[in-house]
Coordinates of C-alpha atoms in Angstrom, one line a residue:
M17 CA -58.4 -33.8 62.1
A18 CA -59.6 -32.7 58.5
V19 CA -58.5 -34.5 55.6
K20 CA -57.9 -32.7 52.3
S21 CA -59.6 -34.0 49.5
K22 CA -57.4 -34.7 45.9
K23 CA -59.5 -32.2 44.2
N24 CA -58.7 -29.3 46.6
G25 CA -54.9 -30.4 46.5
K26 CA -55.0 -30.2 42.6
E27 CA -56.9 -27.0 42.6
Q28 CA -54.1 -25.3 45.0
K29 CA -51.1 -26.9 43.1
K30 CA -52.4 -25.5 40.1
K31 CA -52.8 -22.1 41.6
K32 CA -49.3 -22.2 42.9
Q33 CA -48.2 -22.8 39.1
I34 CA -50.1 -20.3 37.8
M35 CA -48.4 -17.6 40.6
I36 CA -45.0 -19.0 39.7
A37 CA -45.6 -18.9 36.0
G38 CA -47.1 -15.1 36.7
A39 CA -43.7 -14.3 38.9
V40 CA -41.4 -15.7 35.7
V41 CA -43.1 -13.7 33.2
L42 CA -42.9 -10.5 35.6
C43 CA -39.1 -11.1 35.6
F44 CA -38.7 -11.1 32.1
C45 CA -40.7 -7.7 31.5
V46 CA -38.6 -6.2 34.3
A47 CA -35.8 -7.4 32.3
A48 CA -36.6 -6.2 29.3
A49 CA -37.3 -3.0 30.2
L50 CA -33.8 -2.5 32.2
I51 CA -32.1 -3.4 28.8
A52 CA -34.1 -1.1 26.8
V53 CA -33.3 2.0 29.1
F54 CA -29.5 1.3 29.5
A55 CA -28.4 -0.8 26.2
V56 CA -26.2 1.1 23.9
P57 CA -27.7 1.0 20.5
K58 CA -25.6 -1.1 17.7
E59 CA -27.0 1.2 14.9
E60 CA -29.1 4.3 14.5
K61 CA -30.4 4.9 11.0
G62 CA -28.7 7.9 9.3
N63 CA -26.1 8.0 12.2
N64 CA -23.7 5.1 11.3
E65 CA -23.1 5.8 7.7
P66 CA -19.5 5.5 7.2
E67 CA -17.6 8.9 6.4
T68 CA -17.0 9.8 2.9
D69 CA -13.7 9.3 2.0
Y70 CA -11.6 12.2 -0.6
A71 CA -11.5 10.3 -4.0
D72 CA -8.6 8.7 -4.9
A73 CA -7.1 10.8 -7.1
E74 CA -7.7 14.0 -4.7
T75 CA -6.0 11.9 -2.2
E76 CA -3.1 11.0 -4.8
K77 CA -3.0 14.9 -5.7
K78 CA -2.2 16.0 -2.3
E79 CA 0.2 13.0 -1.3
D80 CA 1.9 14.2 -4.5
A81 CA 2.2 17.7 -3.6
A82 CA 3.5 16.6 -0.3
S83 CA 6.5 14.8 -1.8
G84 CA 6.8 17.0 -4.8
S85 CA 6.0 14.4 -7.5
S86 CA 4.9 15.4 -10.9
Y87 CA 3.4 13.2 -13.9
A88 CA 4.2 13.1 -17.4
D89 CA 2.0 12.0 -20.1
I90 CA 4.0 10.6 -23.1
E91 CA 1.9 10.6 -25.9
I92 CA 2.9 8.2 -28.6
Q93 CA 1.3 8.5 -32.0
D94 CA -0.9 5.6 -33.2
Y95 CA -0.7 3.9 -29.8
G96 CA -1.8 5.9 -27.0
T97 CA -0.5 7.7 -23.3
V98 CA 2.1 6.2 -21.1
T99 CA 1.8 7.8 -17.8
I100 CA 4.7 8.2 -15.5
R101 CA 4.9 9.4 -11.9
L102 CA 8.2 11.3 -11.4
D103 CA 10.1 10.8 -8.3
Q104 CA 11.3 13.9 -7.5
E105 CA 12.9 12.7 -4.2
S106 CA 15.2 10.2 -5.3
A107 CA 16.5 11.2 -8.4
P108 CA 16.4 15.3 -8.4
I109 CA 18.8 16.2 -10.8
T110 CA 17.5 13.5 -13.1
T111 CA 13.6 14.7 -12.8
E112 CA 14.6 18.1 -13.2
N113 CA 16.3 17.6 -16.5
F114 CA 13.4 15.6 -18.0
I115 CA 10.7 18.0 -16.9
N116 CA 12.7 20.8 -18.2
L117 CA 13.4 19.4 -21.6
A118 CA 9.7 18.3 -21.9
K119 CA 8.6 21.6 -21.1
S120 CA 10.4 23.0 -23.5
G121 CA 9.2 20.6 -26.3
F122 CA 12.6 19.3 -27.0
Y123 CA 10.8 15.7 -26.8
D124 CA 7.8 16.6 -29.4
G125 CA 8.6 14.6 -32.5
L126 CA 11.3 12.7 -31.3
T127 CA 11.2 8.6 -31.5
F128 CA 11.6 5.3 -29.7
H129 CA 14.6 4.1 -32.0
R130 CA 15.2 1.0 -29.6
I131 CA 13.1 -1.6 -28.7
M132 CA 13.6 -5.2 -26.8
E133 CA 10.7 -7.2 -26.2
G134 CA 10.7 -8.7 -22.4
F135 CA 13.8 -5.7 -21.8
M136 CA 12.7 -2.2 -22.1
M137 CA 12.3 0.5 -25.1
Q138 CA 14.4 3.6 -25.4
G139 CA 13.9 6.9 -26.6
G140 CA 14.5 10.7 -26.8
D141 CA 17.4 11.1 -29.0
P142 CA 17.0 14.0 -31.5
E143 CA 19.0 11.7 -34.3
G144 CA 17.1 8.5 -33.7
T145 CA 20.1 6.4 -33.7
G146 CA 21.1 6.3 -30.0
M147 CA 24.3 8.8 -30.5
G148 CA 22.4 12.1 -29.9
G149 CA 21.0 14.3 -26.7
S150 CA 20.8 17.6 -25.3
D151 CA 22.9 20.6 -25.0
Q152 CA 24.0 19.4 -21.5
T153 CA 24.7 16.1 -19.6
I154 CA 23.6 15.3 -16.2
V155 CA 25.4 13.4 -13.3
G156 CA 24.2 9.6 -13.1
E157 CA 22.0 9.6 -9.9
F158 CA 22.8 6.0 -8.9
S159 CA 24.6 3.9 -5.9
E160 CA 27.6 3.0 -8.4
N161 CA 28.2 6.8 -8.9
G162 CA 27.5 7.5 -5.1
Y163 CA 24.1 8.5 -4.7
D164 CA 21.3 7.1 -2.8
N165 CA 18.6 6.2 -5.1
D166 CA 17.3 3.1 -4.5
L167 CA 14.7 2.7 -6.9
S168 CA 14.7 -0.6 -8.9
H169 CA 14.4 -1.5 -12.7
T170 CA 11.1 -3.5 -12.3
R171 CA 8.2 -3.5 -15.0
G172 CA 7.2 0.0 -15.7
A173 CA 10.2 1.8 -14.5
V174 CA 11.8 5.1 -16.2
S175 CA 15.7 5.1 -16.0
M176 CA 18.2 7.2 -17.7
A177 CA 20.3 6.0 -20.8
R178 CA 23.8 6.7 -20.8
S179 CA 27.4 6.0 -22.4
N180 CA 30.1 4.3 -20.5
D181 CA 30.8 7.4 -18.6
Y182 CA 28.4 7.4 -15.7
D183 CA 27.8 11.4 -16.2
S184 CA 26.9 11.2 -19.7
A185 CA 23.1 10.9 -19.2
S186 CA 21.3 13.8 -21.4
S187 CA 17.9 13.2 -23.0
Q188 CA 17.5 9.4 -23.8
F189 CA 15.4 7.2 -21.2
F190 CA 14.0 4.3 -21.5
I191 CA 10.8 2.3 -20.0
V192 CA 11.3 -1.0 -18.6
H193 CA 9.0 -3.9 -20.3
Q194 CA 9.9 -6.5 -18.0
D195 CA 11.8 -6.9 -14.7
S196 CA 15.5 -5.9 -15.4
V197 CA 16.9 -5.6 -11.7
F198 CA 20.3 -6.2 -12.9
L199 CA 20.7 -2.7 -14.0
D200 CA 19.9 -1.4 -10.4
G201 CA 22.7 0.6 -9.4
Q202 CA 23.9 1.3 -12.5
Y203 CA 21.3 3.6 -14.2
A204 CA 19.2 6.3 -12.8
V205 CA 15.5 5.4 -12.2
F206 CA 13.5 8.4 -11.8
G207 CA 9.7 6.9 -11.9
Y208 CA 7.5 4.6 -13.0
V209 CA 4.6 4.0 -15.3
T210 CA 0.9 4.5 -13.4
E211 CA -1.2 4.1 -16.7
G212 CA -0.7 2.9 -20.2
M213 CA 1.8 -0.1 -19.5
E214 CA -0.5 -1.7 -22.1
V215 CA 0.9 0.7 -24.7
V216 CA 4.5 -0.3 -23.8
D217 CA 3.4 -3.9 -24.0
Q218 CA 2.0 -3.5 -27.4
I219 CA 5.1 -1.6 -28.9
C220 CA 7.5 -3.9 -27.2
E221 CA 5.6 -7.1 -28.8
S222 CA 5.3 -5.8 -32.1
A223 CA 8.7 -4.3 -32.6
E224 CA 10.6 -5.6 -35.2
P225 CA 14.4 -4.8 -34.4
T226 CA 16.8 -5.5 -37.1
D227 CA 19.6 -6.8 -34.7
G228 CA 20.2 -7.9 -31.0
N229 CA 20.5 -4.6 -29.6
G230 CA 17.3 -3.6 -30.7
T231 CA 17.6 -1.2 -33.4
I232 CA 14.5 0.1 -35.1
P233 CA 14.5 1.3 -38.8
A234 CA 13.5 4.9 -38.7
D235 CA 10.6 4.7 -41.0
Q236 CA 9.5 2.1 -37.8
Q237 CA 10.3 4.3 -35.0
P238 CA 7.1 4.8 -32.5
V239 CA 6.9 8.7 -32.5
I240 CA 6.5 10.8 -29.1
T241 CA 3.7 13.5 -30.4
K242 CA 4.1 15.2 -27.1
I243 CA 5.2 15.1 -23.4
T244 CA 3.4 16.8 -21.0
I245 CA 4.2 17.5 -17.1
R246 CA 1.6 17.9 -14.6

């Protein structure tokens, strides 16, 4: 019987290792080829860019058109402009009254006669004393008067002023400086400030009322240059 030399045994073992290594490489190449053919690419340049959204302003305009919302720009002399989004759905009568008065020029040149820091600033009185109004009054659109209006007197809320009579609101309105939710259900909120709260802050913080009711001397009352509805 022939006996294999150690040298021949080593050569055969080496050939066997080379064949195994070659087989492994071949398997990896086949697997890679299959992955390349069947795998779904995660990204392709130029085809996975996010869809361009409409500009925020345009989207907001469409939403406003659908809900019937309008904006009011209150220009205040020496201070700036306060923009209000009017809520015609929650307070339709109040909003229509405000819009009609603004469009007629009623508010042009009137003032904010009552200002209380941390509470509110009130204006829209042709007499500048808190005792005047327009030629007509409207119903109070708030829960205590039987109307479904859940808008709250939080910072930036715009609401109608009135006397003890629930249906005595006319032209006077107030802008809430800081949360005053104790008024909820008793006064008709009809919108919220969307721009210009820094103007409200400046007016309220710099005001020097002559009494605890926020009365401002006639020559110091901030003037409403114009209210524009859009």
